[in-house]
């Protein structure tokens, strides 16, 4: 045998050599190496991250995460811990993880300013976004996020939204016409109408026409596959406990998302359905490209900009996969967020008839339907109600991000560390989980005053209604509802204008009451996003008693 020739055993003979005892030792070695790496990372994290006070774990497996996930008011839990431990603190999470919670305006402003770069989606969030809407704006970060956002920004400018006001009115008046028919056919002068489904229809038809020049026709009774899938999310509340456990464990092991379960199957069905719709809309719009852009001047429409961005020579080029992802995201966001806000508005107005009457008087005194500019500037009480709803009932109640690099976060006031010493900044190591409870900040008594939990539109009408601490909160009108920084909601002005338009039409023409009286309890149900539901109703039912205003 040549001295330079080394015999190489076959895989089967090698397996025979190490099996069974050898295989066990190899497995033990890998396990030991994995544990060693985890220990090193943990030691680095403890050395580089400021150790803070926080609540004790209530579960060996879940920390306090399951308590938060199952609570009807997790914001109150966060606020209580803020009072006890300071404006930043640590909470124990799933399988030994630790999350830093920010409840300090200065710390939150710093955090949001560095989103998509220093603070990125967790592996779980990335996997969920990719599986449901694809690699679009909400999934991306860093330079990819900046490029996609710049490509879409013109579609959400004041000029673009001003042109869409008629679309918002059209959807609102279609709903009004249908409600008139329902009330007319009832034996009494009123009717019980399940309003949340109607708000869904308004939102879907609006985003279809405004975004893609496509009428889903759901306000006319035409079944839409996307609404059927969306509605299924809120129809099986019994599975919510199983879903909580599934998602909590997936936060540590995202591969669990590959395992089939009812909720994941729904997300998959939702993704396929939105993908099919988006593909059809894109193909149709490409055919009409010359007409829609050349003759009608719609190059700044959402669908027009998406088609334009496909061109290889464009500055903010997007691939076909990215274009489809943006369309799926816009369908999801357009359907979910505004319909939730409108439903909460009708609930609060039904609970507070004096507020409802005052709003109607302002609208009737104004006269004809206000224009875009008038909706923005000339109806202060409508504006106050819209922003009070956005404050009390944010569509996304909290966000969690992962530190992609070490960082130091400044604080507006010192906090006590686990060592007992005080600090006015905290060090964050790469790999740290950071949570901001949007709902807790929006409703904080420390920030908004002792009446922070009350529905009080008047706070937006007086100079001292927004306190000094609230003014430290950066974001739209000192709210975190639309996030802040690079991830500020691109469709914010679109959503607010649709909200105002639809609410103005409905309140001017109808009187709303809770079906079972003003004290009817309302809870939060778990759909794609948290939704209101009258206690005892199936799915996400919100039945209101409605009569025409004469």
XYZ file of C-alpha atoms in Angstrom:
550
model
C 0.000 0.000 0.000
C 1.260 3.427 -0.956
C 2.362 5.362 2.106
C 0.404 8.426 0.939
C -2.839 6.473 0.588
C -5.088 6.571 3.633
C -8.011 4.140 3.647
C -11.363 5.871 4.190
C -14.048 3.731 5.845
C -17.523 3.642 4.294
C -20.359 5.392 6.176
C -21.918 2.050 7.004
C -18.708 0.635 8.445
C -18.125 3.884 10.351
C -21.625 3.676 11.826
C -20.949 0.071 12.765
C -17.768 1.182 14.512
C -19.470 3.800 16.675
C -22.802 2.066 17.150
C -24.339 1.769 19.663
C -22.060 2.994 22.426
C -20.090 5.303 20.139
C -23.246 6.989 18.826
C -24.350 7.690 22.378
C -21.010 9.296 23.190
C -21.148 11.418 20.015
C -24.645 12.589 20.947
C -23.478 13.390 24.466
C -20.557 15.367 23.058
C -22.850 17.450 20.850
C -25.206 18.019 23.774
C -22.308 19.083 25.968
C -21.019 21.442 23.268
C -24.508 22.964 22.843
C -24.818 23.440 26.590
C -21.335 24.960 26.752
C -22.187 27.482 24.025
C -25.460 28.353 25.788
C -23.624 28.884 29.070
C -21.047 31.131 27.386
C -23.820 33.199 25.794
C -25.616 33.446 29.100
C -22.443 34.565 30.878
C -21.780 37.185 28.196
C -25.392 38.381 28.415
C -25.197 38.727 32.209
C -21.898 40.591 31.992
C -23.020 42.983 29.240
C -26.659 43.591 30.273
C -27.664 45.717 33.246
C -29.382 43.385 35.717
C -32.702 44.914 36.774
C -35.440 44.183 39.262
C -38.701 42.571 38.176
C -41.542 40.241 39.100
C -40.809 36.642 40.128
C -41.693 33.833 37.744
C -45.086 32.243 38.315
C -44.263 29.226 36.138
C -41.038 27.263 35.856
C -41.639 26.782 32.136
C -43.317 30.048 31.073
C -42.031 32.600 33.575
C -44.801 35.233 33.538
C -45.425 34.988 29.794
C -48.510 32.822 30.056
C -50.040 35.171 32.642
C -49.611 38.042 30.173
C -50.897 36.042 27.198
C -54.062 34.902 28.976
C -54.843 38.241 30.640
C -57.711 40.416 29.441
C -55.629 43.454 30.472
C -51.907 42.773 30.161
C -51.335 46.555 30.039
C -52.494 46.793 33.669
C -49.952 44.116 34.632
C -47.139 46.032 32.941
C -48.228 49.258 34.611
C -48.359 47.616 38.044
C -44.834 46.285 37.604
C -43.680 49.758 36.511
C -45.001 51.194 39.772
C -43.214 48.479 41.744
C -39.892 48.110 39.905
C -39.341 51.323 37.930
C -39.613 52.579 34.358
C -37.501 49.692 33.047
C -37.466 46.203 34.521
C -36.928 42.555 33.645
C -39.563 39.832 33.426
C -38.878 36.071 33.350
C -40.018 34.519 30.083
C -40.256 31.078 28.456
C -37.693 28.401 29.390
C -35.370 30.692 31.339
C -35.381 33.634 28.905
C -35.449 37.173 30.265
C -37.147 40.170 28.633
C -36.397 43.839 29.319
C -39.589 45.936 29.453
C -39.361 49.645 28.572
C -41.965 51.971 30.114
C -39.900 55.169 29.971
C -40.596 57.725 27.174
C -36.917 58.560 26.654
C -35.891 54.904 26.559
C -38.723 54.079 24.139
C -37.777 56.974 21.829
C -34.176 55.684 21.741
C -35.409 52.148 21.051
C -37.734 53.162 18.198
C -35.074 55.375 16.600
C -32.885 52.278 16.190
C -35.563 49.883 14.980
C -34.834 47.739 11.904
C -31.094 48.101 12.580
C -30.139 47.623 16.244
C -33.527 46.184 17.226
C -35.026 43.645 14.836
C -37.833 41.108 14.721
C -37.482 38.025 16.871
C -37.080 34.731 14.982
C -40.695 33.919 15.883
C -42.025 37.242 14.491
C -39.994 36.863 11.311
C -41.299 33.336 10.783
C -44.909 34.377 11.409
C -44.703 37.383 9.079
C -43.008 35.385 6.340
C -45.578 32.588 6.526
C -48.593 34.925 6.576
C -47.726 37.914 4.349
C -44.282 37.177 2.928
C -41.051 39.152 2.817
C -42.599 42.587 2.543
C -42.369 45.815 4.510
C -43.432 44.400 7.873
C -40.967 41.478 7.619
C -37.926 43.368 6.363
C -35.315 45.344 8.312
C -32.284 47.531 7.678
C -31.578 48.585 4.113
C -34.252 46.279 2.666
C -36.899 47.927 4.833
C -35.705 51.424 3.857
C -35.855 50.575 0.131
C -39.328 49.030 0.288
C -40.699 51.870 2.406
C -39.404 54.569 0.050
C -40.984 52.772 -2.898
C -44.414 52.865 -1.215
C -44.291 56.274 0.504
C -45.826 58.350 -2.366
C -49.003 56.243 -2.230
C -49.660 57.467 1.324
C -48.913 61.161 0.862
C -51.503 63.861 1.659
C -52.031 64.388 -2.068
C -52.756 60.693 -2.631
C -55.091 60.334 0.366
C -57.006 63.506 -0.539
C -57.970 61.790 -3.809
C -59.194 58.727 -1.909
C -61.658 60.544 0.367
C -64.495 59.852 -2.080
C -63.720 56.128 -1.846
C -64.043 56.266 1.947
C -67.391 58.055 1.646
C -68.627 55.582 -0.942
C -68.013 52.609 1.370
C -69.645 54.389 4.314
C -72.761 55.236 2.309
C -73.048 51.674 0.982
C -73.156 50.467 4.600
C -75.701 53.185 5.441
C -77.954 52.041 2.607
C -77.836 48.435 3.766
C -78.579 49.432 7.370
C -81.525 51.575 6.220
C -82.958 48.464 4.530
C -82.472 46.318 7.633
C -84.177 48.887 9.898
C -86.976 49.438 7.400
C -87.751 45.728 7.264
C -87.842 45.393 11.057
C -91.118 45.620 12.982
C -89.777 48.392 15.201
C -87.979 51.633 14.482
C -84.641 50.013 15.229
C -82.699 46.827 14.571
C -79.966 44.830 16.253
C -77.001 44.775 13.894
C -73.721 42.936 14.413
C -71.473 45.900 13.627
C -68.033 44.289 13.650
C -68.734 42.288 10.480
C -69.949 45.481 8.790
C -66.798 47.352 9.787
C -64.825 44.457 8.279
C -66.744 44.792 5.018
C -66.214 48.552 4.914
C -62.469 48.154 5.490
C -62.045 45.367 2.938
C -63.965 47.099 0.147
C -62.174 50.371 0.867
C -58.669 48.929 0.717
C -59.622 46.952 -2.389
C -60.754 50.033 -4.330
C -58.313 52.562 -2.847
C -55.295 50.307 -3.050
C -55.887 48.043 -6.017
C -58.849 49.472 -7.997
C -60.726 46.265 -7.185
C -64.185 46.069 -5.595
C -64.539 42.984 -3.394
C -68.256 43.754 -3.182
C -68.579 42.513 0.402
C -70.831 45.482 1.326
C -73.245 44.279 -1.340
C -73.306 40.761 0.055
C -70.762 39.253 -2.321
C -68.806 36.532 -0.492
C -65.072 37.169 -0.368
C -62.721 34.281 0.354
C -60.393 36.506 2.347
C -63.163 37.560 4.785
C -64.143 33.944 5.374
C -60.590 33.105 6.422
C -60.219 36.236 8.572
C -63.514 35.542 10.336
C -62.480 31.960 11.123
C -59.659 33.245 13.352
C -62.129 34.631 15.860
C -64.692 31.813 15.639
C -62.985 29.175 17.806
C -62.094 30.745 21.130
C -61.877 27.344 22.877
C -58.588 26.677 21.117
C -57.014 29.879 22.440
C -55.343 28.214 25.451
C -53.675 25.619 23.209
C -52.610 28.389 20.806
C -51.053 30.358 23.696
C -48.862 27.424 24.722
C -47.944 26.744 21.099
C -46.858 30.348 20.434
C -45.015 30.669 23.755
C -42.926 27.568 23.090
C -42.361 28.698 19.489
C -40.768 31.892 20.852
C -37.852 29.693 21.948
C -38.063 27.038 19.216
C -39.449 28.694 16.035
C -39.243 25.334 14.256
C -42.399 24.432 16.198
C -44.254 26.633 13.693
C -43.636 23.896 11.130
C -45.812 21.549 13.183
C -49.422 21.452 11.975
C -52.105 22.839 14.257
C -55.437 24.561 13.707
C -54.144 28.132 14.002
C -51.115 27.489 11.781
C -53.373 25.866 9.213
C -55.527 29.004 9.279
C -52.465 31.213 8.777
C -51.414 29.016 5.878
C -54.892 29.235 4.356
C -54.903 33.007 4.888
C -51.504 33.291 3.205
C -52.608 31.207 0.217
C -55.891 33.101 -0.136
C -54.263 36.543 0.029
C -51.534 35.341 -2.321
C -54.085 34.213 -4.901
C -56.002 37.485 -4.681
C -52.794 39.528 -4.895
C -51.582 37.559 -7.912
C -54.879 38.064 -9.714
C -54.898 41.802 -8.952
C -51.280 42.186 -10.061
C -51.789 40.308 -13.333
C -54.902 42.336 -14.122
C -53.212 45.624 -13.251
C -50.185 44.831 -15.407
C -52.546 44.416 -18.360
C -54.123 47.784 -17.618
C -50.800 49.480 -16.868
C -50.698 51.691 -19.931
C -54.244 52.947 -19.383
C -54.168 53.352 -15.605
C -50.797 55.090 -15.489
C -50.617 56.804 -18.838
C -54.180 58.136 -19.158
C -55.441 58.395 -15.596
C -52.229 59.524 -13.958
C -52.366 56.868 -11.222
C -48.644 56.294 -11.010
C -48.840 57.180 -7.301
C -51.589 54.667 -6.525
C -50.487 51.692 -4.439
C -50.886 49.207 -7.271
C -49.285 51.651 -9.725
C -46.224 52.126 -7.541
C -45.883 48.386 -6.996
C -45.951 47.713 -10.731
C -43.525 50.574 -11.317
C -41.126 49.195 -8.681
C -40.865 45.912 -10.600
C -38.816 47.674 -13.280
C -35.159 46.682 -13.056
C -34.009 50.245 -13.687
C -36.032 51.828 -10.858
C -34.243 53.292 -7.849
C -36.251 51.253 -5.343
C -36.636 48.045 -7.336
C -38.714 45.296 -5.737
C -38.842 41.683 -6.831
C -42.157 40.070 -7.748
C -42.059 38.224 -4.399
C -41.716 41.554 -2.579
C -44.504 43.148 -4.622
C -46.907 40.302 -3.785
C -45.843 40.545 -0.128
C -46.726 44.273 -0.018
C -50.147 43.538 -1.481
C -50.810 40.785 1.055
C -49.714 43.089 3.881
C -51.968 45.907 2.690
C -54.931 43.539 2.528
C -54.228 42.332 6.057
C -53.580 45.781 7.539
C -56.445 47.413 5.660
C -58.889 44.740 6.782
C -57.871 44.346 10.422
C -56.746 47.616 11.975
C -59.333 50.169 10.820
C -62.268 47.798 11.312
C -61.125 47.140 14.905
C -60.838 50.883 15.615
C -64.269 51.620 14.108
C -65.855 48.832 16.154
C -64.330 50.179 19.377
C -65.569 53.666 18.450
C -69.168 52.458 18.064
C -68.904 50.600 21.388
C -67.593 53.654 23.262
C -70.185 55.955 21.692
C -72.918 53.479 22.677
C -71.588 53.459 26.241
C -71.415 57.275 26.322
C -74.596 58.658 24.695
C -73.730 62.215 25.732
C -70.485 62.024 23.745
C -72.347 60.507 20.798
C -74.943 63.309 20.864
C -72.285 66.002 21.034
C -70.427 64.498 18.064
C -73.638 64.283 16.034
C -74.406 67.924 16.802
C -70.962 68.972 15.575
C -71.398 66.995 12.352
C -74.931 68.252 11.668
C -73.956 71.860 12.420
C -71.130 71.556 9.913
C -73.593 70.681 7.164
C -72.609 68.657 4.077
C -70.005 65.925 4.107
C -66.682 67.558 4.962
C -63.796 67.480 2.521
C -60.402 65.954 3.255
C -59.014 69.279 4.520
C -62.112 69.949 6.620
C -61.953 66.502 8.196
C -58.385 67.261 9.186
C -58.901 70.758 10.572
C -62.537 71.774 11.087
C -64.111 69.034 13.230
C -62.252 69.125 16.551
C -64.615 66.837 18.489
C -64.513 64.159 15.786
C -60.720 64.409 15.860
C -60.737 64.131 19.663
C -62.906 60.998 19.636
C -60.809 59.316 16.950
C -57.597 59.906 18.890
C -59.132 58.872 22.200
C -60.111 55.542 20.606
C -56.599 55.160 19.194
C -55.196 55.884 22.663
C -57.404 53.480 24.618
C -57.653 50.689 22.057
C -54.471 50.301 19.977
C -54.811 47.516 17.397
C -51.373 46.144 18.296
C -51.087 46.239 22.106
C -47.357 45.456 22.410
C -44.221 44.668 20.425
C -41.117 42.627 21.200
C -37.777 42.998 19.423
C -34.357 41.369 19.596
C -31.154 43.367 20.050
C -28.947 42.677 17.023
C -26.025 44.530 18.649
C -24.925 45.797 22.049
C -26.490 49.115 23.021
C -26.873 51.603 25.874
C -30.388 52.979 26.466
C -30.743 56.343 28.301
C -33.533 56.862 30.862
C -35.523 59.955 31.808
C -35.355 58.969 35.470
C -33.032 56.620 37.398
C -34.044 53.062 38.294
C -32.779 50.681 40.935
C -30.730 47.762 39.638
C -30.758 44.242 41.061
C -27.563 45.183 42.946
C -29.434 47.947 44.780
C -27.549 50.767 43.051
C -29.292 53.404 40.925
C -28.633 54.024 37.216
C -29.845 56.525 34.607
C -29.035 54.256 31.637
C -29.048 50.526 30.962
C -26.676 48.385 28.933
C -28.243 45.923 26.504
C -26.298 42.951 25.148
C -26.779 41.487 21.689
C -29.520 38.851 21.859
C -31.588 40.645 24.519
C -35.367 40.634 24.137
C -36.997 44.081 24.480
C -40.732 44.640 24.957
C -42.743 47.862 24.744
C -46.359 47.659 25.895
C -48.078 50.193 23.642
C -51.358 49.824 25.526
C -49.652 50.362 28.901
C -47.937 53.573 27.755
C -51.115 54.892 26.079
C -53.157 54.302 29.260
C -50.533 54.950 31.937
C -51.830 57.010 34.887
C -48.304 58.289 35.458
C -48.102 59.561 31.880
C -51.728 60.546 31.123
C -53.012 61.437 34.578
C -55.485 59.862 37.016
C -58.247 59.653 34.362
C -56.027 57.735 31.930
C -58.317 54.663 31.865
C -61.429 56.733 31.096
C -62.880 57.442 27.669
C -62.537 61.221 27.757
C -62.312 62.934 24.335
C -62.187 66.364 25.990
C -58.569 65.738 26.990
C -57.650 66.459 23.344
C -59.445 69.831 23.328
C -57.756 71.679 26.192
C -54.194 72.887 26.538
C -53.632 71.044 29.801
C -55.469 67.893 28.628
C -52.213 66.345 27.471
C -49.923 66.435 30.504
C -46.205 67.089 30.616
C -45.282 63.424 30.886
C -47.493 62.510 27.917
C -45.757 65.165 25.840
C -42.489 63.278 26.380
C -43.894 60.336 24.428
C -42.742 60.567 20.825
C -45.058 59.343 18.113
C -48.230 60.580 16.420
C -49.995 62.915 18.898
C -47.915 61.452 21.766
C -49.357 57.987 21.118
C -47.527 54.758 20.342
C -50.502 53.325 18.445
C -48.760 53.846 15.089
C -45.312 52.982 16.498
C -42.478 55.484 15.955
C -39.124 55.743 14.189
C -38.358 53.905 10.925
C -41.308 51.567 11.457
C -43.924 54.297 11.960
C -47.089 52.991 10.305
C -46.910 54.034 6.652
C -50.708 53.936 6.343
C -51.343 56.119 9.422
C -52.940 59.051 7.568
C -54.909 56.669 5.325
C -56.306 54.894 8.415
C -57.186 58.109 10.283
C -58.932 59.645 7.275
C -60.938 56.451 6.624
C -61.786 56.292 10.353
C -63.050 59.899 10.410
C -64.982 59.622 7.151
C -66.845 56.436 8.040
C -67.577 57.518 11.615
C -68.916 60.883 10.462
C -71.401 59.269 8.053
C -72.620 56.629 10.511
C -73.028 58.938 13.521
C -74.777 61.622 11.478
C -77.374 59.118 10.281
C -77.805 56.598 13.109
C -78.126 56.391 16.891
C -76.199 53.571 18.558
C -76.934 51.753 21.834
C -75.546 48.623 23.465
C -78.167 45.932 22.865
C -78.325 44.989 26.564
C -77.758 48.431 28.061
C -74.754 50.758 28.535
C -73.127 48.487 31.136
C -72.923 45.494 28.770
C -69.515 43.874 29.399
C -67.080 43.765 26.494
C -64.005 41.545 26.393
C -61.066 41.044 24.051
C -61.242 38.081 21.674
C -58.260 36.668 19.827
C -58.494 36.961 16.067
C -55.530 37.766 13.803
C -55.295 40.826 16.074
C -57.133 41.297 19.398
C -60.737 42.315 18.746
C -63.613 43.464 20.964
C -66.479 41.082 21.653
C -69.620 41.406 23.736
C -69.346 38.850 26.534
C -71.419 35.780 25.712
C -71.355 36.282 21.945
C -69.834 33.781 19.534
C -66.676 34.631 17.648
C -66.159 38.390 17.700
C -69.799 39.452 17.837
C -70.650 43.055 18.738
C -74.447 43.421 18.371
C -75.670 47.010 18.769
C -79.197 48.398 18.717
C -79.346 50.936 15.890
C -82.058 53.364 14.804
C -82.098 56.096 12.209
C -81.547 59.611 13.435
C -84.511 61.719 12.399
